[in-house]
Amino acid sequence: ISCVLAFGQFNVFKRQYSEYIQDQRYETIDKALDHSVGGYSLREFLRLKSGAESPLLAVDGQLLGMILGRPTIGLPRGRYTDRIWTSEEVLWLARSYGIRYVVFFPGSFDPEGEENRNRVFFRQLQDGTIPGWLEPVLEKEDVRLYEVRIGN
């Protein structure tokens, strides 16, 4: 049974990985991580600033986590949950899990997509509306980095 489960998970990963490559999100995100922040590449900065006690929150959480090799949380799409991810819900998530940075890739998020209707927080970031508990650290056309400013 374990072999069947492992093989099944591998097949799912392989299919999802292929989808990521096909729609160029991997390449877009990987390239965006080359921007400079705080004397480091964004890739190095995020690796230094994240870990088991302080995961990242990202619009493409699984993909970013795979690229960085760091714990990363994403907000489940509407097909997986009825939860509406408002700024208040994400603030609760940040406090609960010790999230210190939010990474947003505007090109990876379709605000009109049916699957994103419940991800109000990311739609607000796409529109340039930044909650008071986030501090912009890096703002580029292909990536935005925000520091979470709350007592964890």
Coordinates of N, CA and C in Angstrom, one line a residue:
I1 N 0.8 -1.2 0.0 CA 0.0 0.0 0.0 C 0.9 1.3 0.0
S2 N 2.0 1.2 0.8 CA 2.8 2.4 0.8 C 3.4 2.7 -0.5
C3 N 3.8 1.7 -1.3 CA 4.4 1.9 -2.6 C 3.4 2.5 -3.6
V4 N 2.1 2.0 -3.5 CA 1.1 2.6 -4.3 C 0.8 4.0 -4.0
L5 N 0.8 4.4 -2.7 CA 0.6 5.8 -2.3 C 1.8 6.6 -2.8
A6 N 3.0 6.1 -2.6 CA 4.2 6.9 -3.0 C 4.2 7.1 -4.5
F7 N 3.8 6.1 -5.2 CA 3.8 6.2 -6.7 C 2.7 7.1 -7.1
G8 N 1.6 7.1 -6.5 CA 0.5 8.0 -6.8 C 0.8 9.4 -6.5
Q9 N 1.5 9.7 -5.4 CA 2.0 11.0 -5.1 C 3.0 11.5 -6.1
F10 N 3.9 10.6 -6.5 CA 4.9 11.0 -7.5 C 4.2 11.4 -8.8
N11 N 3.2 10.6 -9.2 CA 2.5 10.9 -10.5 C 1.8 12.3 -10.4
V12 N 1.2 12.6 -9.2 CA 0.5 13.9 -9.0 C 1.6 15.0 -9.1
F13 N 2.7 14.8 -8.4 CA 3.7 15.8 -8.4 C 4.3 16.0 -9.8
K14 N 4.5 14.9 -10.6 CA 5.0 15.0 -11.9 C 4.0 15.8 -12.8
R15 N 2.8 15.5 -12.7 CA 1.8 16.2 -13.5 C 1.7 17.7 -13.1
Q16 N 1.7 18.0 -11.8 CA 1.6 19.4 -11.4 C 2.9 20.1 -11.8
Y17 N 4.1 19.5 -11.7 CA 5.3 20.1 -12.0 C 5.3 20.4 -13.5
S18 N 4.8 19.5 -14.3 CA 4.7 19.7 -15.8 C 3.8 20.9 -16.1
E19 N 2.7 21.0 -15.4 CA 1.8 22.2 -15.5 C 2.5 23.5 -15.2
Y20 N 3.3 23.5 -14.1 CA 4.0 24.7 -13.7 C 5.0 25.1 -14.8
I21 N 5.7 24.1 -15.3 CA 6.7 24.4 -16.4 C 6.0 24.9 -17.6
Q22 N 4.9 24.3 -18.0 CA 4.2 24.6 -19.2 C 3.7 26.0 -19.2
D23 N 3.1 26.5 -18.1 CA 2.6 27.8 -18.0 C 3.6 28.9 -17.6
Q24 N 4.8 28.5 -17.6 CA 6.0 29.4 -17.4 C 6.0 30.1 -16.0
R25 N 5.2 29.6 -15.0 CA 5.3 30.2 -13.7 C 6.6 29.9 -13.1
Y26 N 7.1 28.7 -13.3 CA 8.4 28.4 -12.7 C 9.5 29.3 -13.2
E27 N 9.6 29.5 -14.5 CA 10.6 30.4 -15.0 C 10.4 31.9 -14.6
T28 N 9.2 32.3 -14.5 CA 8.9 33.7 -14.1 C 9.3 33.9 -12.6
I29 N 8.9 33.0 -11.8 CA 9.3 33.1 -10.4 C 10.8 33.0 -10.2
D30 N 11.4 32.0 -10.8 CA 12.8 31.8 -10.7 C 13.6 33.0 -11.1
K31 N 13.2 33.7 -12.2 CA 13.8 34.9 -12.6 C 13.6 36.1 -11.6
A32 N 12.4 36.2 -11.1 CA 12.1 37.2 -10.2 C 12.9 37.1 -8.9
L33 N 13.3 35.9 -8.5 CA 14.1 35.8 -7.3 C 15.6 36.3 -7.5
D34 N 15.9 36.7 -8.7 CA 17.3 37.3 -8.9 C 17.3 38.8 -8.5
H35 N 16.2 39.4 -8.3 CA 16.2 40.9 -7.9 C 17.0 41.0 -6.6
S36 N 17.6 42.2 -6.4 CA 18.4 42.5 -5.2 C 17.5 43.1 -4.1
V37 N 17.8 42.6 -2.9 CA 17.1 43.2 -1.7 C 18.0 43.0 -0.5
G38 N 18.3 44.1 0.2 CA 19.1 44.1 1.4 C 20.5 43.5 1.2
G39 N 21.1 43.8 0.0 CA 22.4 43.3 -0.3 C 22.5 41.8 -0.7
Y40 N 21.4 41.2 -0.9 CA 21.3 39.8 -1.3 C 20.4 39.7 -2.5
S41 N 20.5 38.6 -3.2 CA 19.4 38.3 -4.2 C 18.1 38.0 -3.4
L42 N 17.0 38.2 -4.0 CA 15.7 37.9 -3.3 C 15.7 36.4 -2.8
R43 N 16.3 35.5 -3.7 CA 16.4 34.1 -3.4 C 17.1 33.9 -2.1
E44 N 18.3 34.5 -2.0 CA 19.2 34.3 -0.8 C 18.5 35.0 0.4
F45 N 17.9 36.2 0.2 CA 17.2 36.9 1.3 C 16.1 36.0 1.9
L46 N 15.3 35.4 1.1 CA 14.1 34.6 1.5 C 14.6 33.3 2.2
R47 N 15.7 32.7 1.7 CA 16.3 31.6 2.4 C 16.8 31.9 3.8
L48 N 17.4 33.1 3.9 CA 17.9 33.5 5.2 C 16.8 33.9 6.2
K49 N 15.7 34.4 5.7 CA 14.7 34.9 6.6 C 13.5 34.0 6.8
S50 N 13.6 32.8 6.2 CA 12.5 31.8 6.4 C 13.0 30.5 7.0
G51 N 12.1 29.8 7.6 CA 12.5 28.5 8.1 C 11.2 27.8 8.8
A52 N 11.4 26.8 9.5 CA 10.3 26.0 10.1 C 9.5 26.9 11.0
E53 N 10.1 27.8 11.7 CA 9.4 28.7 12.7 C 8.9 29.9 12.0
S54 N 9.3 30.2 10.8 CA 8.8 31.4 10.0 C 8.7 31.1 8.5
P55 N 7.6 30.4 8.2 CA 7.4 30.1 6.8 C 7.0 31.3 6.0
L56 N 7.1 31.3 4.7 CA 6.7 32.3 3.8 C 5.3 32.1 3.4
L57 N 4.6 33.2 3.1 CA 3.3 33.1 2.5 C 3.4 33.6 1.0
A58 N 2.9 32.8 0.1 CA 3.1 33.2 -1.3 C 1.9 32.8 -2.1
V59 N 1.7 33.6 -3.2 CA 0.6 33.3 -4.1 C 0.7 31.9 -4.8
D60 N 1.9 31.5 -5.1 CA 2.2 30.2 -5.6 C 3.1 29.5 -4.5
G61 N 2.5 29.2 -3.4 CA 3.2 28.7 -2.2 C 4.0 27.4 -2.5
Q62 N 3.4 26.4 -3.1 CA 4.1 25.1 -3.3 C 5.2 25.3 -4.3
L63 N 5.0 26.1 -5.3 CA 6.1 26.2 -6.3 C 7.3 27.0 -5.7
L64 N 7.0 28.1 -5.0 CA 8.1 28.9 -4.4 C 8.8 28.0 -3.3
G65 N 8.1 27.2 -2.6 CA 8.7 26.4 -1.6 C 9.6 25.3 -2.3
M66 N 9.2 24.8 -3.4 CA 10.0 23.9 -4.1 C 11.3 24.5 -4.7
I67 N 11.2 25.8 -5.2 CA 12.3 26.5 -5.7 C 13.3 26.8 -4.6
L68 N 12.8 27.3 -3.5 CA 13.7 27.8 -2.4 C 14.1 26.6 -1.5
G69 N 13.3 25.6 -1.4 CA 13.6 24.5 -0.4 C 13.3 25.0 1.0
R70 N 12.3 25.9 1.1 CA 11.9 26.4 2.4 C 10.4 26.2 2.6
P71 N 10.0 26.2 3.9 CA 8.5 26.1 4.1 C 7.8 27.3 3.6
T72 N 6.8 27.0 2.9 CA 6.0 28.1 2.3 C 4.5 27.7 2.3
I73 N 3.7 28.7 2.7 CA 2.2 28.5 2.8 C 1.6 29.2 1.6
G74 N 0.5 28.6 1.1 CA -0.3 29.3 0.1 C -1.7 29.4 0.6
L75 N -2.5 30.2 0.0 CA -4.0 30.2 0.3 C -4.7 29.3 -0.6
P76 N -5.4 28.3 -0.1 CA -6.2 27.4 -0.9 C -7.2 28.1 -1.8
R77 N -7.3 27.6 -3.0 CA -8.2 28.2 -4.0 C -9.6 27.7 -3.6
G78 N -10.6 28.4 -4.3 CA -12.0 28.2 -4.0 C -12.5 26.8 -4.2
R79 N -11.8 26.0 -5.1 CA -12.3 24.6 -5.3 C -11.9 23.7 -4.2
Y80 N -11.0 24.2 -3.3 CA -10.6 23.3 -2.2 C -11.2 23.8 -0.8
T81 N -11.7 25.0 -0.7 CA -12.3 25.5 0.5 C -13.3 26.5 0.3
D82 N -14.2 26.6 1.3 CA -15.2 27.7 1.3 C -14.7 29.0 2.0
R83 N -13.6 28.9 2.6 CA -13.0 30.0 3.3 C -12.7 31.2 2.4
I84 N -13.1 32.4 2.8 CA -12.7 33.6 2.1 C -11.5 34.2 2.7
W85 N -10.4 34.3 1.9 CA -9.2 34.7 2.5 C -9.1 36.3 2.4
T86 N -9.7 36.9 3.4 CA -9.6 38.4 3.5 C -8.3 38.7 4.2
S87 N -8.1 40.0 4.3 CA -6.9 40.5 5.0 C -6.9 40.0 6.5
E88 N -8.1 40.0 7.1 CA -8.2 39.6 8.5 C -7.9 38.1 8.7
E89 N -8.4 37.3 7.7 CA -8.1 35.9 7.8 C -6.6 35.6 7.6
V90 N -6.0 36.3 6.7 CA -4.5 36.2 6.4 C -3.7 36.7 7.6
L91 N -4.2 37.7 8.3 CA -3.5 38.2 9.5 C -3.5 37.1 10.6
W92 N -4.7 36.5 10.7 CA -4.8 35.4 11.7 C -3.8 34.2 11.3
L93 N -3.7 33.9 10.0 CA -2.8 32.9 9.5 C -1.4 33.3 9.9
A94 N -1.0 34.5 9.6 CA 0.3 35.0 9.9 C 0.7 34.9 11.4
R95 N -0.2 35.3 12.2 CA 0.0 35.2 13.7 C 0.1 33.7 14.1
S96 N -0.8 32.9 13.5 CA -0.8 31.4 13.9 C 0.4 30.7 13.5
Y97 N 1.0 31.0 12.4 CA 2.1 30.2 11.9 C 3.5 31.0 11.9
G98 N 3.5 32.2 12.4 CA 4.8 32.9 12.5 C 5.3 33.4 11.1
I99 N 4.4 33.7 10.2 CA 4.7 34.2 8.9 C 5.3 35.6 9.0
R100 N 6.5 35.8 8.5 CA 7.2 37.1 8.5 C 7.2 37.8 7.2
Y101 N 7.1 37.1 6.1 CA 7.1 37.7 4.8 C 6.1 37.1 3.9
V102 N 5.5 38.0 3.1 CA 4.5 37.6 2.0 C 5.2 37.9 0.7
V103 N 5.2 37.0 -0.2 CA 5.8 37.1 -1.5 C 4.6 37.0 -2.5
F104 N 4.5 38.0 -3.4 CA 3.4 38.1 -4.3 C 4.0 38.3 -5.7
F105 N 3.6 37.4 -6.6 CA 4.0 37.4 -8.0 C 2.8 37.8 -8.8
P106 N 2.7 39.1 -9.2 CA 1.5 39.6 -9.9 C 1.2 38.8 -11.2
G107 N 2.2 38.3 -11.9 CA 2.0 37.6 -13.1 C 1.4 36.2 -12.9
S108 N 1.5 35.7 -11.7 CA 1.1 34.3 -11.4 C -0.3 34.3 -10.8
F109 N -1.0 35.5 -10.7 CA -2.3 35.6 -10.1 C -3.3 36.2 -11.1
D110 N -4.3 35.5 -11.4 CA -5.4 36.0 -12.2 C -6.5 36.4 -11.3
P111 N -6.7 37.7 -11.1 CA -7.7 38.2 -10.2 C -9.2 37.9 -10.7
E112 N -9.3 37.7 -11.9 CA -10.6 37.4 -12.5 C -10.9 35.9 -12.5
G113 N -9.9 35.1 -12.2 CA -10.1 33.6 -12.3 C -11.1 33.1 -11.3
E114 N -11.9 32.2 -11.7 CA -13.0 31.6 -10.8 C -12.3 31.0 -9.6
E115 N -11.2 30.4 -9.7 CA -10.5 29.7 -8.6 C -9.9 30.7 -7.6
N116 N -9.9 31.9 -8.0 CA -9.3 32.9 -7.1 C -10.3 33.8 -6.4
R117 N -11.6 33.5 -6.6 CA -12.7 34.4 -6.0 C -12.6 34.5 -4.5
N118 N -12.1 33.4 -3.9 CA -12.0 33.4 -2.4 C -10.7 34.0 -1.9
R119 N -9.8 34.3 -2.8 CA -8.5 34.8 -2.3 C -8.5 36.4 -2.5
V120 N -9.4 37.0 -1.7 CA -9.5 38.5 -1.7 C -8.2 39.2 -1.4
F121 N -7.5 38.6 -0.4 CA -6.2 39.2 0.0 C -5.3 39.4 -1.2
F122 N -5.1 38.4 -2.0 CA -4.2 38.5 -3.2 C -4.8 39.5 -4.2
R123 N -6.1 39.5 -4.3 CA -6.7 40.4 -5.3 C -6.4 41.9 -4.8
Q124 N -6.5 42.1 -3.5 CA -6.1 43.4 -3.0 C -4.7 43.8 -3.3
L125 N -3.8 42.9 -3.1 CA -2.4 43.1 -3.4 C -2.2 43.4 -4.9
Q126 N -2.9 42.7 -5.7 CA -2.8 42.9 -7.1 C -3.2 44.3 -7.5
D127 N -4.3 44.8 -6.8 CA -4.8 46.2 -7.0 C -3.9 47.3 -6.3
G128 N -2.9 46.9 -5.5 CA -2.1 47.8 -4.8 C -2.6 48.2 -3.5
T129 N -3.6 47.6 -3.0 CA -4.1 47.8 -1.6 C -3.3 47.0 -0.6
I130 N -2.6 47.6 0.2 CA -1.7 46.9 1.2 C -2.3 47.1 2.6
P131 N -2.6 46.0 3.3 CA -3.1 46.2 4.6 C -2.0 46.8 5.5
G132 N -2.5 47.5 6.6 CA -1.6 48.2 7.5 C -0.6 47.4 8.2
W133 N -0.8 46.1 8.3 CA 0.1 45.2 9.0 C 1.2 44.6 8.0
L134 N 1.2 45.1 6.8 CA 2.3 44.7 5.8 C 3.1 46.0 5.5
E135 N 4.4 45.8 5.4 CA 5.4 46.8 5.1 C 6.1 46.4 3.8
P136 N 5.9 47.2 2.7 CA 6.6 46.9 1.5 C 8.2 46.9 1.6
V137 N 8.8 45.8 1.2 CA 10.2 45.7 1.2 C 10.8 45.8 -0.2
L138 N 10.1 45.2 -1.2 CA 10.6 45.2 -2.6 C 9.3 45.2 -3.4
E139 N 9.3 46.2 -4.4 CA 8.2 46.3 -5.3 C 8.8 46.4 -6.7
K140 N 8.7 45.3 -7.5 CA 9.1 45.2 -8.9 C 7.9 44.8 -9.7
E141 N 8.0 44.9 -11.0 CA 6.9 44.5 -11.8 C 6.5 43.0 -11.7
D142 N 7.5 42.2 -11.5 CA 7.2 40.7 -11.4 C 7.2 40.1 -10.0
V143 N 7.5 40.9 -9.0 CA 7.5 40.4 -7.6 C 7.3 41.5 -6.6
R144 N 6.6 41.3 -5.6 CA 6.5 42.2 -4.5 C 6.7 41.4 -3.2
L145 N 7.5 42.0 -2.3 CA 7.8 41.4 -1.0 C 7.4 42.3 0.1
Y146 N 6.6 41.8 1.0 CA 6.1 42.5 2.1 C 6.6 41.9 3.4
E147 N 6.9 42.7 4.4 CA 7.3 42.2 5.7 C 6.0 42.3 6.6
V148 N 5.7 41.2 7.3 CA 4.6 41.2 8.3 C 5.0 42.0 9.5
R149 N 4.2 43.0 9.9 CA 4.6 43.9 11.0 C 3.5 43.7 12.2
I150 N 3.6 42.5 12.8 CA 2.8 42.2 13.9 C 3.6 41.5 15.0
G151 N 3.1 41.5 16.2 CA 3.8 40.7 17.2 C 3.4 39.3 17.1
N152 N 4.3 38.4 16.7 CA 4.0 37.0 16.5 C 3.9 36.3 17.8

